[in-house]
Tab-separated table of C-alpha atoms and ligand atoms in Angstrom:
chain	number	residue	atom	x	y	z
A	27	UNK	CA	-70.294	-46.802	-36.577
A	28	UNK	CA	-67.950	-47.929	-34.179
A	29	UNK	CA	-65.078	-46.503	-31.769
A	30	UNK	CA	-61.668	-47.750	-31.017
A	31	UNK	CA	-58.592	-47.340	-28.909
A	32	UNK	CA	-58.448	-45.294	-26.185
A	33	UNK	CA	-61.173	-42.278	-26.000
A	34	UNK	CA	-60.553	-38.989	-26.450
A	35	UNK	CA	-62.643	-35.725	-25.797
A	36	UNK	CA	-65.071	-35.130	-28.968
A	37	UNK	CA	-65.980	-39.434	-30.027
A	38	UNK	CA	-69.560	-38.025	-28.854
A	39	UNK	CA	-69.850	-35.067	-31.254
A	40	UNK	CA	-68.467	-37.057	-34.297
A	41	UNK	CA	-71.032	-39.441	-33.729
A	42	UNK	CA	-73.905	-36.824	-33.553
A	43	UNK	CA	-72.351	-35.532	-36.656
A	44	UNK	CA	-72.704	-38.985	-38.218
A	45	UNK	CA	-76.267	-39.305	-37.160
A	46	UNK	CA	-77.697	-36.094	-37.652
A	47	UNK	CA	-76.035	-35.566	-41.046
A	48	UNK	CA	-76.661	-38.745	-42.425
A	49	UNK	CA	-80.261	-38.752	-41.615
A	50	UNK	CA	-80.951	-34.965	-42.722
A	51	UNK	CA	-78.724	-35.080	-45.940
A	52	UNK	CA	-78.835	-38.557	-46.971
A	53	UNK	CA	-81.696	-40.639	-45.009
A	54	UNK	CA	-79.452	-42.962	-44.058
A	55	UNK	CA	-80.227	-45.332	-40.981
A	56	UNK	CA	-77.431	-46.169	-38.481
A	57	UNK	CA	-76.411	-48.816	-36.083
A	58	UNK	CA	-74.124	-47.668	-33.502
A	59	UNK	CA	-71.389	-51.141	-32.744
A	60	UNK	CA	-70.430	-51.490	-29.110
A	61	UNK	CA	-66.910	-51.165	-27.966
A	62	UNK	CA	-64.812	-51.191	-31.475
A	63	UNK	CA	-64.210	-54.089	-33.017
A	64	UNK	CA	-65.338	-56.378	-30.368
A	65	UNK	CA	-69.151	-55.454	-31.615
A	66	UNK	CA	-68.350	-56.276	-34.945
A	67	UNK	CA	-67.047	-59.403	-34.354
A	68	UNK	CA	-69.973	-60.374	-31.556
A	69	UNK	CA	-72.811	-58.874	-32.986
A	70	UNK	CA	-73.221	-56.303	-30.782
A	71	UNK	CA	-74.998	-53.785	-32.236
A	72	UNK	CA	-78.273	-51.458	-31.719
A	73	UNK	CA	-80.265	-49.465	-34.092
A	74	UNK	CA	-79.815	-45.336	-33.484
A	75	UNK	CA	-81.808	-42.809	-34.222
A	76	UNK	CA	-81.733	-39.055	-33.948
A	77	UNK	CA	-82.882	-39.088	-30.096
A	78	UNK	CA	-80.136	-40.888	-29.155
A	79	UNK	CA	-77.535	-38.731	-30.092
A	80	UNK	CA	-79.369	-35.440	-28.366
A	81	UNK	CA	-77.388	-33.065	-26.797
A	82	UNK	CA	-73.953	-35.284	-27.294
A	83	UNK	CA	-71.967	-32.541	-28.697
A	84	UNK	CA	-70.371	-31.925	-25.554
A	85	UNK	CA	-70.436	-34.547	-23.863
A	86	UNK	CA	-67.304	-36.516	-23.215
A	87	UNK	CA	-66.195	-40.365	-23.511
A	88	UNK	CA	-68.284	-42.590	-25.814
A	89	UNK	CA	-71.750	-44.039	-25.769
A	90	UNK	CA	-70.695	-46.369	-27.598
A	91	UNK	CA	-68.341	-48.240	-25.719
A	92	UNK	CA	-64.716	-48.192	-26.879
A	93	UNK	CA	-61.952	-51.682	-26.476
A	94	UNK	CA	-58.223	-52.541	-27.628
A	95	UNK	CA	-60.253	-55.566	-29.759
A	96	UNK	CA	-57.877	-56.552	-32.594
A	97	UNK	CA	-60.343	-56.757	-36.324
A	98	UNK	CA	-58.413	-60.100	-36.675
A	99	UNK	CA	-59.088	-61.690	-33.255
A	100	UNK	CA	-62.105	-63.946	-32.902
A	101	UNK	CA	-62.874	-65.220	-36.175
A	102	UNK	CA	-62.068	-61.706	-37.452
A	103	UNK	CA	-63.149	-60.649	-40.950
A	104	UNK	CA	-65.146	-63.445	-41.963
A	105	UNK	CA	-66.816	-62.899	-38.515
A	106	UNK	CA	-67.454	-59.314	-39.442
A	107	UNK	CA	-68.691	-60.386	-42.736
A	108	UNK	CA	-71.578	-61.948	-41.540
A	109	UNK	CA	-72.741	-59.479	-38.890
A	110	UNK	CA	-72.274	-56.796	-41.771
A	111	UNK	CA	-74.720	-58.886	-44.014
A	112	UNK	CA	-77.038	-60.020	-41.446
A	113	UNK	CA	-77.787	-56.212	-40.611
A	114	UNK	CA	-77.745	-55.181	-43.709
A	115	UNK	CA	-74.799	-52.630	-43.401
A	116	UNK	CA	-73.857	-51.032	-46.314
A	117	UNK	CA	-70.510	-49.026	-44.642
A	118	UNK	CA	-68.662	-48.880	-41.500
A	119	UNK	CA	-67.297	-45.358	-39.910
A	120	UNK	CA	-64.790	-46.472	-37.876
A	121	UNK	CA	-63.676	-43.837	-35.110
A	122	UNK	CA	-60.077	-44.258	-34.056
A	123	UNK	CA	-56.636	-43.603	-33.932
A	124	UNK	CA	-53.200	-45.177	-35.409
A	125	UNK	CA	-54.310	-48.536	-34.736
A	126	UNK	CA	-57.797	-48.519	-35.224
A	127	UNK	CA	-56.942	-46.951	-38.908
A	128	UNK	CA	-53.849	-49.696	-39.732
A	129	UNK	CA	-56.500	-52.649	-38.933
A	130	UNK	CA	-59.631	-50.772	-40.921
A	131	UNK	CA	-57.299	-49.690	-43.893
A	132	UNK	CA	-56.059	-53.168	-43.885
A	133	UNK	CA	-59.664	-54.766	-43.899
A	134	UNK	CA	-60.410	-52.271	-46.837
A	135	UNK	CA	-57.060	-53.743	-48.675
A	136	UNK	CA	-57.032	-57.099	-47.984
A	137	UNK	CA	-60.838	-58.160	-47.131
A	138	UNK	CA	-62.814	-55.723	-49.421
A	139	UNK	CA	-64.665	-54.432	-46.266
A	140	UNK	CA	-66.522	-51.065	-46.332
A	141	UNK	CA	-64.982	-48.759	-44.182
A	142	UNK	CA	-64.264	-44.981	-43.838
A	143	UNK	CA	-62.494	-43.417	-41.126
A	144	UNK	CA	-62.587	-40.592	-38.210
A	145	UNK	CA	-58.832	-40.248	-37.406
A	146	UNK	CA	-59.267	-39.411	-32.906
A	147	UNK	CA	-56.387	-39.316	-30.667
A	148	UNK	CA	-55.194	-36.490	-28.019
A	149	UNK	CA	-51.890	-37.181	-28.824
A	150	UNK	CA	-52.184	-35.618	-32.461
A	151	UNK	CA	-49.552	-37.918	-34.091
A	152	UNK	CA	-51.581	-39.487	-37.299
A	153	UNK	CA	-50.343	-38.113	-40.515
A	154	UNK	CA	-52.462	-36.704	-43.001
A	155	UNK	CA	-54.628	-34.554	-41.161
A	156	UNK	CA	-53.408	-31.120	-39.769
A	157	UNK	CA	-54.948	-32.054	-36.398
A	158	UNK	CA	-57.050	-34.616	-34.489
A	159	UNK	CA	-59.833	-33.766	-32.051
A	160	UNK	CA	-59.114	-34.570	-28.819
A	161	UNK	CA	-55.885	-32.722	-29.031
A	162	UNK	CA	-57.046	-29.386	-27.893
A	163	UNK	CA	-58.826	-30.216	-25.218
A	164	UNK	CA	-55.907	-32.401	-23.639
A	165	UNK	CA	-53.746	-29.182	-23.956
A	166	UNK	CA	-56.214	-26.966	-22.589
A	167	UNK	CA	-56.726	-29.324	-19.672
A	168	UNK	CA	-52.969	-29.580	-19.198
A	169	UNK	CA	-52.309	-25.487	-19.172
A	170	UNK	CA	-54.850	-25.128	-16.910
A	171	UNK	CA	-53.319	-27.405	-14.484
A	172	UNK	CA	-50.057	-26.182	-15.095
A	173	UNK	CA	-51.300	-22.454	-14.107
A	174	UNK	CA	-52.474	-24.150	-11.489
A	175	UNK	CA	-49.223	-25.816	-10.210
A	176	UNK	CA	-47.555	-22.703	-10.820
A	177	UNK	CA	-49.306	-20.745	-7.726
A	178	UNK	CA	-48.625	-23.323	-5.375
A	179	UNK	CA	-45.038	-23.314	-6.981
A	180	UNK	CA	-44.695	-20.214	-6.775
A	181	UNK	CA	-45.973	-19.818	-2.566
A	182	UNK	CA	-42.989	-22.195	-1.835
A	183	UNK	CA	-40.269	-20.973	-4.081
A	184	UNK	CA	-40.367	-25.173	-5.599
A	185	UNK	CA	-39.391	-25.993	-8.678
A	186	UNK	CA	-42.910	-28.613	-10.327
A	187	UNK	CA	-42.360	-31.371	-12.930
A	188	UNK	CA	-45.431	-31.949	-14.711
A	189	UNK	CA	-45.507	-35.011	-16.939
A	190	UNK	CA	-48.410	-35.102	-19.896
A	191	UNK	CA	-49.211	-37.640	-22.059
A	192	UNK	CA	-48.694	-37.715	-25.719
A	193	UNK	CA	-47.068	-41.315	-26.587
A	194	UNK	CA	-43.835	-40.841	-28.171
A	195	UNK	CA	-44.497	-37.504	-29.417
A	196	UNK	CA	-43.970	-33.929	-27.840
A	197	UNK	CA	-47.248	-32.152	-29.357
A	198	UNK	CA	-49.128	-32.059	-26.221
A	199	UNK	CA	-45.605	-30.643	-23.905
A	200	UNK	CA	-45.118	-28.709	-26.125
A	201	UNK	CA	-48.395	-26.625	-26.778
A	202	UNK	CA	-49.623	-26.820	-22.896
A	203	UNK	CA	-45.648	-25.904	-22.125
A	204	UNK	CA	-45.811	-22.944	-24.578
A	205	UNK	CA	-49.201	-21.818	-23.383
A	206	UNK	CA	-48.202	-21.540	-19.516
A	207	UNK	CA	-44.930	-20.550	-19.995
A	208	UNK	CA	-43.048	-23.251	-18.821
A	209	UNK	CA	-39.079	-22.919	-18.473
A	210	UNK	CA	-38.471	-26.393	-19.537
A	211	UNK	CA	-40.348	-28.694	-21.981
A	212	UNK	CA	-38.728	-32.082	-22.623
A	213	UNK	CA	-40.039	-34.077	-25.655
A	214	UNK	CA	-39.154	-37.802	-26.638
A	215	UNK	CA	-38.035	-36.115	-30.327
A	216	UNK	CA	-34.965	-33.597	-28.210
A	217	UNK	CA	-32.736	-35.483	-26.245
A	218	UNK	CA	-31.149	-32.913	-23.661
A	219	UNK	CA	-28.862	-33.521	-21.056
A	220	UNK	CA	-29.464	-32.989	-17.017
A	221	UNK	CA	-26.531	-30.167	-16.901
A	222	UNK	CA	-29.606	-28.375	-19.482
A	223	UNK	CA	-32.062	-28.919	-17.738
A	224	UNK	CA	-30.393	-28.225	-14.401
A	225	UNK	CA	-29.550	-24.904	-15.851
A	226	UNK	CA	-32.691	-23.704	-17.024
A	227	UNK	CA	-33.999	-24.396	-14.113
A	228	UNK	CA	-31.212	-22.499	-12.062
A	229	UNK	CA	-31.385	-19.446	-14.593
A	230	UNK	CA	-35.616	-19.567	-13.857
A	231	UNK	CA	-34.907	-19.400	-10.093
A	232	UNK	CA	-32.105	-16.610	-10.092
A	233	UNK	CA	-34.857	-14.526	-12.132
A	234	UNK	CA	-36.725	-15.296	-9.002
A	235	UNK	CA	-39.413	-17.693	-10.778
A	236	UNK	CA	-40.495	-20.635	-9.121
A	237	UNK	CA	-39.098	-23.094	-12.334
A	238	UNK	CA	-41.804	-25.648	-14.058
A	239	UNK	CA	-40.491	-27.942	-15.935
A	240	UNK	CA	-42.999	-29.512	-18.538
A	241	UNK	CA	-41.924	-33.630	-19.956
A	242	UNK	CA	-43.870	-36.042	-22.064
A	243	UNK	CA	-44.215	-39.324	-21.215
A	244	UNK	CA	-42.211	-40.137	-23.795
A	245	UNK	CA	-39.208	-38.609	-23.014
A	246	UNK	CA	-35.858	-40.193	-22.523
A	247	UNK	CA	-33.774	-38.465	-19.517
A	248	UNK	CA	-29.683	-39.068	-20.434
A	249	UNK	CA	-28.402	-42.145	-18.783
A	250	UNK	CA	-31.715	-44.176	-19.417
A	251	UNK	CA	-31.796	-46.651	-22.771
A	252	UNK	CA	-35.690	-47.000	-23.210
A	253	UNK	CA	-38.798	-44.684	-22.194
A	254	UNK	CA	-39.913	-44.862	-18.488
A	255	UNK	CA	-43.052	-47.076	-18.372
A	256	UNK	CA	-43.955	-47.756	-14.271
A	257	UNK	CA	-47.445	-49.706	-15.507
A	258	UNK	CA	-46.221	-52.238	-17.392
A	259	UNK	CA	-48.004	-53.970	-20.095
A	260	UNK	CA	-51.753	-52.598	-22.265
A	261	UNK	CA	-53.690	-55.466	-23.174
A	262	UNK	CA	-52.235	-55.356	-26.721
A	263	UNK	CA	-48.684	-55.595	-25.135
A	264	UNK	CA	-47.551	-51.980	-26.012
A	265	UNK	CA	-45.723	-50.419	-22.785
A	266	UNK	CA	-48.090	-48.443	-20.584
A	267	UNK	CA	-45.793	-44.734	-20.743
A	268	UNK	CA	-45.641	-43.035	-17.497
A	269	UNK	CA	-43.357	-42.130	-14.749
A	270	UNK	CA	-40.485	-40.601	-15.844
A	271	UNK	CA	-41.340	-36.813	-14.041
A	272	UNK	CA	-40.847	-38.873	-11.013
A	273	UNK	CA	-37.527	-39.819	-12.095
A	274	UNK	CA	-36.808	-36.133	-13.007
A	275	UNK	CA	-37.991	-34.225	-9.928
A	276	UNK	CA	-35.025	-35.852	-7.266
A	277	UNK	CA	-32.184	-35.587	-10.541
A	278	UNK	CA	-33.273	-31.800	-10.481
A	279	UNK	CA	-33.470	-31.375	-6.829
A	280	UNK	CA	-30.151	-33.640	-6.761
A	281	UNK	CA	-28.140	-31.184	-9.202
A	282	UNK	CA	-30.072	-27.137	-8.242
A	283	UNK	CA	-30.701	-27.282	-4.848
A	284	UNK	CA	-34.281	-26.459	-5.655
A	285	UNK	CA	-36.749	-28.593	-3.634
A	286	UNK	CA	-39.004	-30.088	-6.501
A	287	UNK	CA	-42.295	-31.893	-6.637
A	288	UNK	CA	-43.800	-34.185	-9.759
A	289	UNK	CA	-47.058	-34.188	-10.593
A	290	UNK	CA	-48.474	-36.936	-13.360
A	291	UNK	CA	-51.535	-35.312	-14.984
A	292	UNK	CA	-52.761	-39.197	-16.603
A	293	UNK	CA	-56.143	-40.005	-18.063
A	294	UNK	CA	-57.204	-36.039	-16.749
A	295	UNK	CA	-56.429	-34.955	-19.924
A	296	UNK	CA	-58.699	-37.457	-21.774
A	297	UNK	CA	-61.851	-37.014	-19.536
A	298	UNK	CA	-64.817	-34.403	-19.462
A	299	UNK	CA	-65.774	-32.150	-21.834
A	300	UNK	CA	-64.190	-31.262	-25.038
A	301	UNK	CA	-62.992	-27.628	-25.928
A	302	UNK	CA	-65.499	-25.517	-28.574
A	303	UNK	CA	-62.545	-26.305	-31.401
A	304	UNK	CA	-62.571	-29.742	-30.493
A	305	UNK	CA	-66.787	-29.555	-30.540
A	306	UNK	CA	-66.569	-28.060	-33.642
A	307	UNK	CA	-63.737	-30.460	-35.774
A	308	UNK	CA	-65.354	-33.317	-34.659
A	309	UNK	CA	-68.733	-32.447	-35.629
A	310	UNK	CA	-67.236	-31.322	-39.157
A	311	UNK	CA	-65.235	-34.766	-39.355
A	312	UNK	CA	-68.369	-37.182	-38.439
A	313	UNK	CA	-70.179	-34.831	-41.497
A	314	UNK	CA	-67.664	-35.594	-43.948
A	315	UNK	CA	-67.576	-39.092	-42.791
A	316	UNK	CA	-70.916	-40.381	-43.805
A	317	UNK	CA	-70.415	-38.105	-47.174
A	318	UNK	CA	-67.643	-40.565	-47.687
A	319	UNK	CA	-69.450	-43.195	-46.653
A	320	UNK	CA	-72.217	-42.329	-49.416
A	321	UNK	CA	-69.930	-41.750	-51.959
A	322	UNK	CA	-68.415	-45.198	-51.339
A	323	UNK	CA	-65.033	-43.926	-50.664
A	324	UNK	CA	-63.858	-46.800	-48.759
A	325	UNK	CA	-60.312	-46.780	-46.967
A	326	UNK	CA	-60.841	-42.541	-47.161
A	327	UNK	CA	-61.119	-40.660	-43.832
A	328	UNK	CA	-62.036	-36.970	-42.664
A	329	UNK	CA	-59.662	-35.136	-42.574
A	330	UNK	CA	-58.367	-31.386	-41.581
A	331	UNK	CA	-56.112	-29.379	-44.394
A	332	UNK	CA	-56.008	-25.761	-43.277
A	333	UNK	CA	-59.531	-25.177	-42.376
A	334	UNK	CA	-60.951	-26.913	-44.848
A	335	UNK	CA	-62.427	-30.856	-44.150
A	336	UNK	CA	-60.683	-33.234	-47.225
A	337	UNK	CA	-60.737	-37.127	-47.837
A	338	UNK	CA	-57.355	-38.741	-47.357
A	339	UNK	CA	-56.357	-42.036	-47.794
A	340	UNK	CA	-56.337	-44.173	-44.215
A	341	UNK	CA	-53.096	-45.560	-44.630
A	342	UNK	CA	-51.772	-42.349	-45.388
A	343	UNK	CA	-52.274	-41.562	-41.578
A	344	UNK	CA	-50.515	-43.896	-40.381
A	345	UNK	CA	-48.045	-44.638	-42.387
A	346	UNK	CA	-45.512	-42.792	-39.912
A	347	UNK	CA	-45.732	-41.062	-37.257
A	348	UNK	CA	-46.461	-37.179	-36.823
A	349	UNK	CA	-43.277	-35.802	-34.888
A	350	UNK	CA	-43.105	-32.430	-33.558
A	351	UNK	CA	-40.656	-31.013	-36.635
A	352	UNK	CA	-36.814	-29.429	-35.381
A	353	UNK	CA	-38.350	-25.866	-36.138
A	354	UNK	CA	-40.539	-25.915	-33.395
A	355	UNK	CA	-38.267	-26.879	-31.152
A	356	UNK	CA	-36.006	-24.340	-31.865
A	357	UNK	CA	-38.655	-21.789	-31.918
A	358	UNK	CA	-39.443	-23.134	-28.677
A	359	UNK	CA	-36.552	-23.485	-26.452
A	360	UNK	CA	-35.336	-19.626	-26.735
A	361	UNK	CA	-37.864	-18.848	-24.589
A	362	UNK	CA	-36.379	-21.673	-21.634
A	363	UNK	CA	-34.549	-20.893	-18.386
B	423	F6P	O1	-52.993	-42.505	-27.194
B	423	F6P	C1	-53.665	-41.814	-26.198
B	423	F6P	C2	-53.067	-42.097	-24.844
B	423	F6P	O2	-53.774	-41.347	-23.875
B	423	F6P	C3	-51.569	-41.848	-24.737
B	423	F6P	O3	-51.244	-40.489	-24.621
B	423	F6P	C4	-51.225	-42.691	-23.535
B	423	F6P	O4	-49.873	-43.099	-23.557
B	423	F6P	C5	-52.144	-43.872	-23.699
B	423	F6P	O5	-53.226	-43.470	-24.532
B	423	F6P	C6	-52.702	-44.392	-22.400
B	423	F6P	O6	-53.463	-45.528	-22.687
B	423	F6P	P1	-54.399	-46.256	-21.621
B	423	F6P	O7	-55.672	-45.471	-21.523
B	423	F6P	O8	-54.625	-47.599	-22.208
B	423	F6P	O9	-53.674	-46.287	-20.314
C-alpha cells in the first residue's frame, strides 16, 4: 500500500484497517511503499506486519511517507512493473486523492496494473463517495479556531477574516462557517460582491456582534480575474491557494469602518489527530479496500453511500469535481449579516 498527495487526518487508520483486516480475514501479507509513487518506482518498500500498525488509529500524518511523485515519472509503469514482480505483489491500495486516483485509474486502464483505491482529501471534492476522511477533522479544527477568534473578536468589537482551505471548493467554509455561526462565508462556487459583504458585516455589528467573516482559499473577491495564490508554484506546478483573507480584511475595514484582522488557518487543519468519524470511515474504507483487493476488483475504490461502505469505479471520482450544490448555499446565506 502506498499514500499520495498531500496528507490528511485518518491515512494512519486506513492503513491499520488494511493490515489488520487483511491479515485476520484473508492472511494476506503486506508491504507498506514509501512516499507514493516515488516507492514504487525506486523500490522502496518494507515488509509490515501487525505490530507495526499498533495503536495507529489515531494517530495523524502517515508512516508511510507521502510525495507529489507523478506514476509516469522515472521510468514509470514499466518501472513499477518490475518492483511489483520482484516482490511478488499481487495488488496495490493506493491511498489518495484526485490525483493520486486519475494516475492509478489510468495505470489500471492503460497498463493493466493492479490497483484499488482509498479516495483521502480534507477538501471533500472527489465524486463518488458521499464523503472523504480527512474532511471532518479539518472542519472541526477550523470551528474550533473560529470560536476561538470569536472571543478575542468579540473583547475588541473587530470584525476577523478567517481563510480555510478547501481548493476550489467551499465544503470546508462552509461546514466550519455553519458550525460557528459565522455572518459571512465566501466560497469559490458564489461570487458576491464587496457592497454584500460590507453589509453583512455592517448588519452583524449594528446587532452588536463582533462580525466573522469565513472565505475559502478559493474564493474570488469582485475586481480580481484569478484566485489569490501568495506561494506561488507546488512541485507539480498547480498554484499554491492562499492569501486572499488578507486581501479581504483592509476592503472590509476600507468600506464598514470596522477595524478587521485576517487570520490564515493553513496546514492546521491537516495536522494532529483525526476526529472519531474520521477514525471510524477510514478504518471502514482500508477494510473494504483489501476486500477489493481480494476480489480482484482493480480500478474499484472504498467508498461511502449513506452509511453503507460500496465499490465505485476510480475514475468515477474524479471525473469532476464535487462542488458545494446552489441549495446549500441558499440554505446557507439566510442565516448571514
Ligand atoms: O488538497 C488538500 C490541500 O490541503 C488543499 O486544501 C490546499 O490547497 C493544498 O492541499 C495545500 O497543499 P500543500 O500541502 O502542497 O501546500
Amino acid at each position: 500500500m502506498l499514500t499520495s498527495g498531500g496528507d490528511c487526518p485518518g491515512l494512519n487508520a486506513v492503513i491499520r484497517g488494511i493490515v489488520r483486516k487483511g491479515i485476520i480475514a484473508h492472511g494476506s501479507s503486506f508491504v507498506g511503499i514509501r512516499d507514493g509513487w516515488r516507492g514504487l518506482l525506486e523500490d522502496d518498500v518494507f515488509e509490515m506486519s501487525m505490530l507495526d500498525v499498533r495503536g495507529l488509529s489515531g494517530r495523524g500524518g502517515t508512516i508511510l511517507g507521502t510525495s507529489r511523485t507523478h506514476p509516469y515519472e522515472d521510468g514509470g509503469p514499466a518501472q513499477m512493473r518490475e518492483v511489483i514482480a520482484r516482490h511478488e505483489l499481487e495488488a496495490i491500495i493506493a491511498i489518495g486523492g484526485e490525483g493520486t486516483l486519475s494516475g492509478a485509474a489510468r495505470l489500471v486502464r492503460d497498463e493493466g496494473l493492479p490497483i484499488i483505491g482509498v479516495p483521502k482529501t480534507i477538501d471533500n471534492d472527489l465524486d463518488a463517495t458521499d464523503y472523504t476522511f480527512g474532511f471532518d477533522t479539518a472542519q472541526s479544527i477550523a470551528t474550533e479556531a473560529i470560536d476561538r477568534l470569536r472571543t478575542t473578536a468579540e473583547s475588541h468589537h473587530r470584525c476577523m477574516v478567517i481563510e480555510v482551505m478547501g481548493r476550489n471548493v467551499g465544503w470546508i467554509a462552509l461546514h466550519a462557517g455553519m458550525a460557528a455561526g459565522a455572518h459571512a462565508i465566501l466560497m469559490p462556487e458564489f461570487p458576491v460582491t464587496f457592497e454584500q459583504i460590507g453589509a453583512w458585516v455592517t448588519s452583524a455589528r449594528d446587532r452588536g456582534r463582533a462580525p466573522i467573516v469565513v472565505v475559502a482559499e478559493g474564493f474570488v473577491p469582485e475586481g480580481l480575474d484569478e484566485q489569490v495564490a501568495d506561494h506561488g508554484l507546488d512541485s507539480r506546478g498547480r498554484v499554491r491557494l492562499g492569501g486572499i483573507a488578507n486581501r479581504l480584511a483592509p476592503r472590509i475595514e476600507e468600506v464598514t469602518g470596522i477595524e478587521t484582522r485576517a487570520t490564515i488557518l493553513g496546514h492546521l487543519q491537516r495536522g494532529g489527530s483525526p476526529t472519531a468519524y474520521d477514525r471510524v470511515l477510514s478504518t471502514r474504507f482500508g477494510m473494504a479496500a483489501v476486500d477489493l483487493a481480494v476480489e480482484r476488483r482493480w480500478g474499484t475504490m472504498a467508498s461511502l453511500k449513506g452509511t453503507e461502505i460500496v465499490a465505485a469505479r476510480m475514475s468515477d471520482a474524479v471525473h469532476s469535481i464535487k462542488y458545494v450544490p446552489r441549495s446549500r448555499w441558499d440554505e446557507a446565506r439566510i442565516l448571514f449579516g
